[in-house]
């Protein structure tokens, strides 16, 4: 059965790729972008099955209005895919207040506002699925991606809490956690802090860790997304890419080893 899916950041990258795949199989898609001309090709191909909406997710009022317009146009919203976001590259000390706030506004607050906007509709329907685009670096911190890490760690906490709050309404929540992919996330879509030479060594070490098979193929994610959307019991978290699970496993093994070594101190602190 065709679904009605609201997806943000559909102008390029995962958003454009997934919107096209959903339309190709007959779903109805509300696709948002800051520049509507980037969606012209999908509108020309899929006609009335796509509703293109101009949207800056940082604008809370506009987010609520877009969700309402989508509901009025198609009658329901089965799935929200909060995909809009960008990467800010830079160390903590390099990051300006403006850069930090902008990163959190788009990657976290925009996602929060749209989740809030769609919840009344999904509660009334008695079903729904909110898919939050997180990242593997929402679970594992990586140097020189400091504020991007922070924004995705925030998405993880929000998503896990939201899932517990809305499960009894028939609403599922999934955190998508891709490893690196060869989209323009690290290119045209990225922002850069002004580098300090003191962190050149950290940057170089990070770059040297990026091997030839670091980047996944974006089109390979489509089958996983469709399977997730069609699942009757979707997971809270879904890794995308072969590097994601080993990276998290190694990080958590290290964390448990450290926690175990300090367990006596932790217990004593209880009183």
mmCIF file of C-alpha atoms in Angstrom:
data_model
loop_
_atom_site.group_PDB
_atom_site.id
_atom_site.type_symbol
_atom_site.label_atom_id
_atom_site.label_comp_id
_atom_site.label_asym_id
_atom_site.label_seq_id
_atom_site.Cartn_x
_atom_site.Cartn_y
_atom_site.Cartn_z
ATOM 1 C CA UNK A 1 0.000 0.000 0.000
ATOM 2 C CA UNK A 2 1.324 3.436 -0.959
ATOM 3 C CA UNK A 3 2.483 5.634 1.901
ATOM 4 C CA UNK A 4 2.576 9.387 2.328
ATOM 5 C CA UNK A 5 6.065 10.496 3.278
ATOM 6 C CA UNK A 6 7.336 13.929 4.301
ATOM 7 C CA UNK A 7 11.074 14.299 3.693
ATOM 8 C CA UNK A 8 13.236 17.322 4.377
ATOM 9 C CA UNK A 9 16.454 18.303 2.644
ATOM 10 C CA UNK A 10 15.338 16.726 -0.630
ATOM 11 C CA UNK A 11 17.380 18.971 -2.903
ATOM 12 C CA UNK A 12 20.457 16.718 -2.951
ATOM 13 C CA UNK A 13 22.226 13.801 -1.283
ATOM 14 C CA UNK A 14 20.248 11.180 0.604
ATOM 15 C CA UNK A 15 17.111 13.320 0.535
ATOM 16 C CA UNK A 16 16.941 13.568 -3.252
ATOM 17 C CA UNK A 17 17.942 9.942 -3.716
ATOM 18 C CA UNK A 18 15.344 8.624 -1.272
ATOM 19 C CA UNK A 19 12.557 10.897 -2.527
ATOM 20 C CA UNK A 20 13.094 9.602 -6.051
ATOM 21 C CA UNK A 21 13.100 5.959 -4.921
ATOM 22 C CA UNK A 22 9.884 6.438 -2.952
ATOM 23 C CA UNK A 23 8.160 8.132 -5.878
ATOM 24 C CA UNK A 24 9.310 5.430 -8.285
ATOM 25 C CA UNK A 25 7.550 2.762 -6.266
ATOM 26 C CA UNK A 26 4.317 4.759 -6.049
ATOM 27 C CA UNK A 27 4.478 6.494 -2.681
ATOM 28 C CA UNK A 28 3.286 10.073 -2.264
ATOM 29 C CA UNK A 29 6.076 12.391 -1.219
ATOM 30 C CA UNK A 30 6.171 15.837 0.314
ATOM 31 C CA UNK A 31 9.683 16.992 -0.560
ATOM 32 C CA UNK A 32 11.125 20.120 1.007
ATOM 33 C CA UNK A 33 14.079 22.231 -0.069
ATOM 34 C CA UNK A 34 15.271 25.773 0.393
ATOM 35 C CA UNK A 35 15.463 26.117 -3.410
ATOM 36 C CA UNK A 36 12.405 24.608 -5.087
ATOM 37 C CA UNK A 37 14.050 24.568 -8.513
ATOM 38 C CA UNK A 38 16.172 21.626 -7.302
ATOM 39 C CA UNK A 39 12.973 19.550 -7.261
ATOM 40 C CA UNK A 40 11.780 20.453 -10.773
ATOM 41 C CA UNK A 41 12.993 17.178 -12.276
ATOM 42 C CA UNK A 42 11.000 15.126 -9.761
ATOM 43 C CA UNK A 43 7.890 17.274 -10.267
ATOM 44 C CA UNK A 44 8.132 16.851 -14.057
ATOM 45 C CA UNK A 45 8.475 13.073 -13.737
ATOM 46 C CA UNK A 46 6.035 12.288 -10.936
ATOM 47 C CA UNK A 47 3.403 14.999 -11.187
ATOM 48 C CA UNK A 48 0.692 14.949 -8.546
ATOM 49 C CA UNK A 49 2.431 12.293 -6.451
ATOM 50 C CA UNK A 50 4.940 14.883 -5.226
ATOM 51 C CA UNK A 51 4.216 18.044 -3.289
ATOM 52 C CA UNK A 52 7.292 20.306 -3.367
ATOM 53 C CA UNK A 53 7.513 22.785 -0.506
ATOM 54 C CA UNK A 54 10.010 25.562 0.030
ATOM 55 C CA UNK A 55 11.226 25.251 3.616
ATOM 56 C CA UNK A 56 14.001 26.435 5.874
ATOM 57 C CA UNK A 57 13.759 23.948 8.740
ATOM 58 C CA UNK A 58 15.218 26.517 11.146
ATOM 59 C CA UNK A 59 11.914 28.435 10.954
ATOM 60 C CA UNK A 60 9.599 26.773 13.501
ATOM 61 C CA UNK A 61 6.473 28.554 12.262
ATOM 62 C CA UNK A 62 7.218 27.524 8.694
ATOM 63 C CA UNK A 63 7.810 23.919 9.825
ATOM 64 C CA UNK A 64 4.354 23.709 11.413
ATOM 65 C CA UNK A 65 2.767 25.355 8.367
ATOM 66 C CA UNK A 66 4.483 22.901 5.987
ATOM 67 C CA UNK A 67 3.295 19.883 7.958
ATOM 68 C CA UNK A 68 -0.253 21.247 7.992
ATOM 69 C CA UNK A 69 -0.164 21.956 4.249
ATOM 70 C CA UNK A 70 1.045 18.412 3.594
ATOM 71 C CA UNK A 71 -1.787 16.982 5.720
ATOM 72 C CA UNK A 72 -4.382 19.075 3.924
ATOM 73 C CA UNK A 73 -2.977 18.142 0.502
ATOM 74 C CA UNK A 74 -2.656 14.367 0.885
ATOM 75 C CA UNK A 75 -4.949 13.734 3.879
ATOM 76 C CA UNK A 76 -2.333 12.007 6.045
ATOM 77 C CA UNK A 77 1.363 11.769 6.831
ATOM 78 C CA UNK A 78 2.498 8.212 7.444
ATOM 79 C CA UNK A 79 6.225 8.873 7.707
ATOM 80 C CA UNK A 80 8.406 11.858 8.510
ATOM 81 C CA UNK A 81 12.037 11.642 7.423
ATOM 82 C CA UNK A 82 14.037 14.399 9.104
ATOM 83 C CA UNK A 83 16.941 14.417 6.686
ATOM 84 C CA UNK A 84 17.898 18.109 6.444
ATOM 85 C CA UNK A 85 21.282 18.949 7.904
ATOM 86 C CA UNK A 86 24.888 19.744 7.131
ATOM 87 C CA UNK A 87 28.351 19.099 8.489
ATOM 88 C CA UNK A 88 30.464 21.722 10.238
ATOM 89 C CA UNK A 89 34.152 20.794 10.128
ATOM 90 C CA UNK A 90 36.368 22.217 12.839
ATOM 91 C CA UNK A 91 37.730 21.806 16.345
ATOM 92 C CA UNK A 92 35.871 23.040 19.421
ATOM 93 C CA UNK A 93 38.235 25.955 20.022
ATOM 94 C CA UNK A 94 37.958 27.087 16.401
ATOM 95 C CA UNK A 95 34.172 27.263 16.373
ATOM 96 C CA UNK A 96 32.479 30.656 16.599
ATOM 97 C CA UNK A 97 29.199 31.243 18.411
ATOM 98 C CA UNK A 98 27.442 31.881 15.101
ATOM 99 C CA UNK A 99 28.766 28.641 13.597
ATOM 100 C CA UNK A 100 27.831 26.611 16.685
ATOM 101 C CA UNK A 101 24.299 27.988 16.906
ATOM 102 C CA UNK A 102 23.683 27.554 13.176
ATOM 103 C CA UNK A 103 24.796 23.917 13.361
ATOM 104 C CA UNK A 104 22.430 23.147 16.236
ATOM 105 C CA UNK A 105 19.545 25.119 14.695
ATOM 106 C CA UNK A 106 19.539 23.044 11.518
ATOM 107 C CA UNK A 107 20.650 19.610 12.677
ATOM 108 C CA UNK A 108 18.778 19.523 15.988
ATOM 109 C CA UNK A 109 16.148 22.220 16.386
ATOM 110 C CA UNK A 110 14.781 21.932 12.838
ATOM 111 C CA UNK A 111 14.327 18.207 13.416
ATOM 112 C CA UNK A 112 12.679 18.892 16.793
ATOM 113 C CA UNK A 113 10.177 21.404 15.390
ATOM 114 C CA UNK A 114 9.070 19.090 12.582
ATOM 115 C CA UNK A 115 8.720 16.171 14.998
ATOM 116 C CA UNK A 116 6.528 18.311 17.248
ATOM 117 C CA UNK A 117 4.462 19.455 14.268
ATOM 118 C CA UNK A 118 3.720 15.964 12.947
ATOM 119 C CA UNK A 119 2.945 14.264 16.272
ATOM 120 C CA UNK A 120 -0.677 15.483 16.615
ATOM 121 C CA UNK A 121 -1.431 14.165 13.126
ATOM 122 C CA UNK A 122 0.131 10.779 13.809
ATOM 123 C CA UNK A 123 -1.576 10.506 17.209
ATOM 124 C CA UNK A 124 -4.955 11.180 15.590
ATOM 125 C CA UNK A 125 -4.248 8.567 12.900
ATOM 126 C CA UNK A 126 -3.119 6.045 15.476
ATOM 127 C CA UNK A 127 0.028 5.288 13.503
ATOM 128 C CA UNK A 128 3.171 6.870 12.129
ATOM 129 C CA UNK A 129 6.914 6.530 11.798
ATOM 130 C CA UNK A 130 9.425 9.306 12.483
ATOM 131 C CA UNK A 131 12.845 8.657 10.990
ATOM 132 C CA UNK A 132 15.610 10.899 12.294
ATOM 133 C CA UNK A 133 18.809 11.116 10.300
ATOM 134 C CA UNK A 134 21.511 10.819 12.918
ATOM 135 C CA UNK A 135 25.020 9.554 12.213
ATOM 136 C CA UNK A 136 27.563 7.094 13.453
ATOM 137 C CA UNK A 137 29.192 10.153 15.043
ATOM 138 C CA UNK A 138 26.051 10.561 17.138
ATOM 139 C CA UNK A 139 27.407 7.545 19.038
ATOM 140 C CA UNK A 140 31.168 7.943 18.628
ATOM 141 C CA UNK A 141 32.950 11.288 18.826
ATOM 142 C CA UNK A 142 35.373 12.146 16.019
ATOM 143 C CA UNK A 143 37.961 14.957 16.231
ATOM 144 C CA UNK A 144 37.445 18.090 14.097
ATOM 145 C CA UNK A 145 33.729 17.362 13.753
ATOM 146 C CA UNK A 146 33.007 18.729 17.199
ATOM 147 C CA UNK A 147 29.722 20.609 16.772
ATOM 148 C CA UNK A 148 28.428 18.149 14.195
ATOM 149 C CA UNK A 149 29.110 15.389 16.740
ATOM 150 C CA UNK A 150 27.268 17.402 19.390
ATOM 151 C CA UNK A 151 24.244 17.963 17.162
ATOM 152 C CA UNK A 152 23.955 14.252 16.361
ATOM 153 C CA UNK A 153 24.469 13.202 19.994
ATOM 154 C CA UNK A 154 21.524 15.512 20.740
ATOM 155 C CA UNK A 155 19.453 13.852 18.009
ATOM 156 C CA UNK A 156 20.222 10.457 19.571
ATOM 157 C CA UNK A 157 19.007 11.538 22.998
ATOM 158 C CA UNK A 158 15.885 13.148 21.600
ATOM 159 C CA UNK A 159 15.062 10.151 19.422
ATOM 160 C CA UNK A 160 15.445 7.593 22.185
ATOM 161 C CA UNK A 161 13.279 9.608 24.559
ATOM 162 C CA UNK A 162 10.661 10.362 21.907
ATOM 163 C CA UNK A 163 10.381 6.679 21.030
ATOM 164 C CA UNK A 164 9.498 5.834 24.634
ATOM 165 C CA UNK A 165 6.968 8.661 24.836
ATOM 166 C CA UNK A 166 4.968 7.886 21.676
ATOM 167 C CA UNK A 167 5.113 4.100 21.299
ATOM 168 C CA UNK A 168 1.701 3.674 22.934
ATOM 169 C CA UNK A 169 0.199 6.004 20.295
ATOM 170 C CA UNK A 170 1.230 3.564 17.576
ATOM 171 C CA UNK A 171 4.110 5.811 16.498
ATOM 172 C CA UNK A 172 7.563 4.372 15.842
ATOM 173 C CA UNK A 173 10.853 6.264 15.902
ATOM 174 C CA UNK A 174 14.044 5.210 14.148
ATOM 175 C CA UNK A 175 17.492 6.774 14.309
ATOM 176 C CA UNK A 176 19.369 6.230 11.050
ATOM 177 C CA UNK A 177 23.118 6.097 11.668
ATOM 178 C CA UNK A 178 25.169 6.159 8.465
ATOM 179 C CA UNK A 179 28.922 5.889 8.377
ATOM 180 C CA UNK A 180 30.631 8.140 5.826
ATOM 181 C CA UNK A 181 29.053 8.236 2.359
ATOM 182 C CA UNK A 182 30.173 9.779 -0.906
ATOM 183 C CA UNK A 183 27.492 12.464 -0.956
ATOM 184 C CA UNK A 184 28.309 16.182 -1.001
ATOM 185 C CA UNK A 185 27.960 16.236 2.806
ATOM 186 C CA UNK A 186 31.709 16.770 3.108
ATOM 187 C CA UNK A 187 31.847 18.914 -0.039
ATOM 188 C CA UNK A 188 29.436 21.590 -1.255
ATOM 189 C CA UNK A 189 27.061 21.111 1.676
ATOM 190 C CA UNK A 190 29.753 21.399 4.347
ATOM 191 C CA UNK A 191 30.848 24.399 6.386
ATOM 192 C CA UNK A 192 34.351 24.988 7.707
ATOM 193 C CA UNK A 193 35.655 26.828 10.733
ATOM 194 C CA UNK A 194 38.691 29.073 10.362
ATOM 195 C CA UNK A 195 41.525 26.629 11.123
ATOM 196 C CA UNK A 196 44.016 27.215 13.913
ATOM 197 C CA UNK A 197 47.518 25.839 13.229
ATOM 198 C CA UNK A 198 47.531 24.295 16.692
ATOM 199 C CA UNK A 199 45.054 21.681 15.411
ATOM 200 C CA UNK A 200 46.773 20.887 12.118
ATOM 201 C CA UNK A 201 48.156 17.658 13.586
ATOM 202 C CA UNK A 202 44.719 16.514 14.729
ATOM 203 C CA UNK A 203 43.303 17.246 11.277
ATOM 204 C CA UNK A 204 46.131 15.363 9.593
ATOM 205 C CA UNK A 205 45.654 12.343 11.850
ATOM 206 C CA UNK A 206 41.939 12.281 11.064
ATOM 207 C CA UNK A 207 42.540 12.529 7.320
ATOM 208 C CA UNK A 208 45.093 9.712 7.451
ATOM 209 C CA UNK A 209 42.481 7.452 9.075
ATOM 210 C CA UNK A 210 40.181 7.802 6.060
ATOM 211 C CA UNK A 211 40.940 4.710 3.996
ATOM 212 C CA UNK A 212 39.939 3.958 0.399
ATOM 213 C CA UNK A 213 36.846 2.020 1.488
ATOM 214 C CA UNK A 214 35.772 4.610 4.077
ATOM 215 C CA UNK A 215 33.008 6.081 1.950
ATOM 216 C CA UNK A 216 29.852 4.096 1.222
ATOM 217 C CA UNK A 217 27.904 4.256 -2.036
ATOM 218 C CA UNK A 218 24.792 6.440 -1.490
ATOM 219 C CA UNK A 219 22.526 4.463 -3.829
ATOM 220 C CA UNK A 220 23.164 1.332 -1.759
ATOM 221 C CA UNK A 221 21.156 2.868 1.100
ATOM 222 C CA UNK A 222 17.875 2.923 -0.795
ATOM 223 C CA UNK A 223 17.001 -0.739 -0.275
ATOM 224 C CA UNK A 224 17.666 -0.404 3.452
ATOM 225 C CA UNK A 225 15.414 2.664 3.709
ATOM 226 C CA UNK A 226 12.556 0.960 1.857
ATOM 227 C CA UNK A 227 12.839 -2.136 4.049
ATOM 228 C CA UNK A 228 12.794 0.070 7.144
ATOM 229 C CA UNK A 229 9.714 1.949 5.979
ATOM 230 C CA UNK A 230 7.872 -1.286 5.206
ATOM 231 C CA UNK A 231 8.772 -2.987 8.488
ATOM 232 C CA UNK A 232 5.924 -3.636 10.916
ATOM 233 C CA UNK A 233 8.386 -3.495 13.806
ATOM 234 C CA UNK A 234 11.135 -1.053 12.833
ATOM 235 C CA UNK A 235 14.256 -0.789 14.991
ATOM 236 C CA UNK A 236 15.048 2.205 17.162
ATOM 237 C CA UNK A 237 18.507 2.370 15.566
ATOM 238 C CA UNK A 238 19.696 1.253 12.149
ATOM 239 C CA UNK A 239 23.311 1.466 11.011
ATOM 240 C CA UNK A 240 24.010 2.197 7.354
ATOM 241 C CA UNK A 241 27.323 1.047 5.937
ATOM 242 C CA UNK A 242 29.842 -1.698 6.693
ATOM 243 C CA UNK A 243 32.074 0.508 8.872
ATOM 244 C CA UNK A 244 29.352 1.618 11.286
ATOM 245 C CA UNK A 245 28.955 -1.478 13.473
ATOM 246 C CA UNK A 246 32.693 -2.201 13.961
ATOM 247 C CA UNK A 247 33.317 1.454 14.821
ATOM 248 C CA UNK A 248 30.599 1.527 17.480
ATOM 249 C CA UNK A 249 31.520 -1.906 18.838
ATOM 250 C CA UNK A 250 35.138 -0.850 19.344
ATOM 251 C CA UNK A 251 34.096 2.421 20.993
ATOM 252 C CA UNK A 252 31.699 0.744 23.418
ATOM 253 C CA UNK A 253 34.158 -1.997 24.346
ATOM 254 C CA UNK A 254 36.619 0.748 25.267
ATOM 255 C CA UNK A 255 33.948 2.568 27.276
ATOM 256 C CA UNK A 256 32.973 -0.536 29.226
ATOM 257 C CA UNK A 257 36.595 -1.273 30.017
ATOM 258 C CA UNK A 258 37.024 2.220 31.424
ATOM 259 C CA UNK A 259 33.712 2.110 33.324
ATOM 260 C CA UNK A 260 34.658 -1.259 34.812
ATOM 261 C CA UNK A 261 38.020 0.078 35.970
ATOM 262 C CA UNK A 262 36.269 2.926 37.819
ATOM 263 C CA UNK A 263 33.260 0.911 39.009
ATOM 264 C CA UNK A 264 34.366 0.873 42.650
ATOM 265 C CA UNK A 265 34.685 4.650 42.712
ATOM 266 C CA UNK A 266 31.319 5.059 41.003
ATOM 267 C CA UNK A 267 29.524 2.787 43.463
ATOM 268 C CA UNK A 268 31.108 4.466 46.462
ATOM 269 C CA UNK A 269 29.867 7.826 45.180
ATOM 270 C CA UNK A 270 26.285 6.647 45.726
ATOM 271 C CA UNK A 271 26.618 6.993 49.488
#
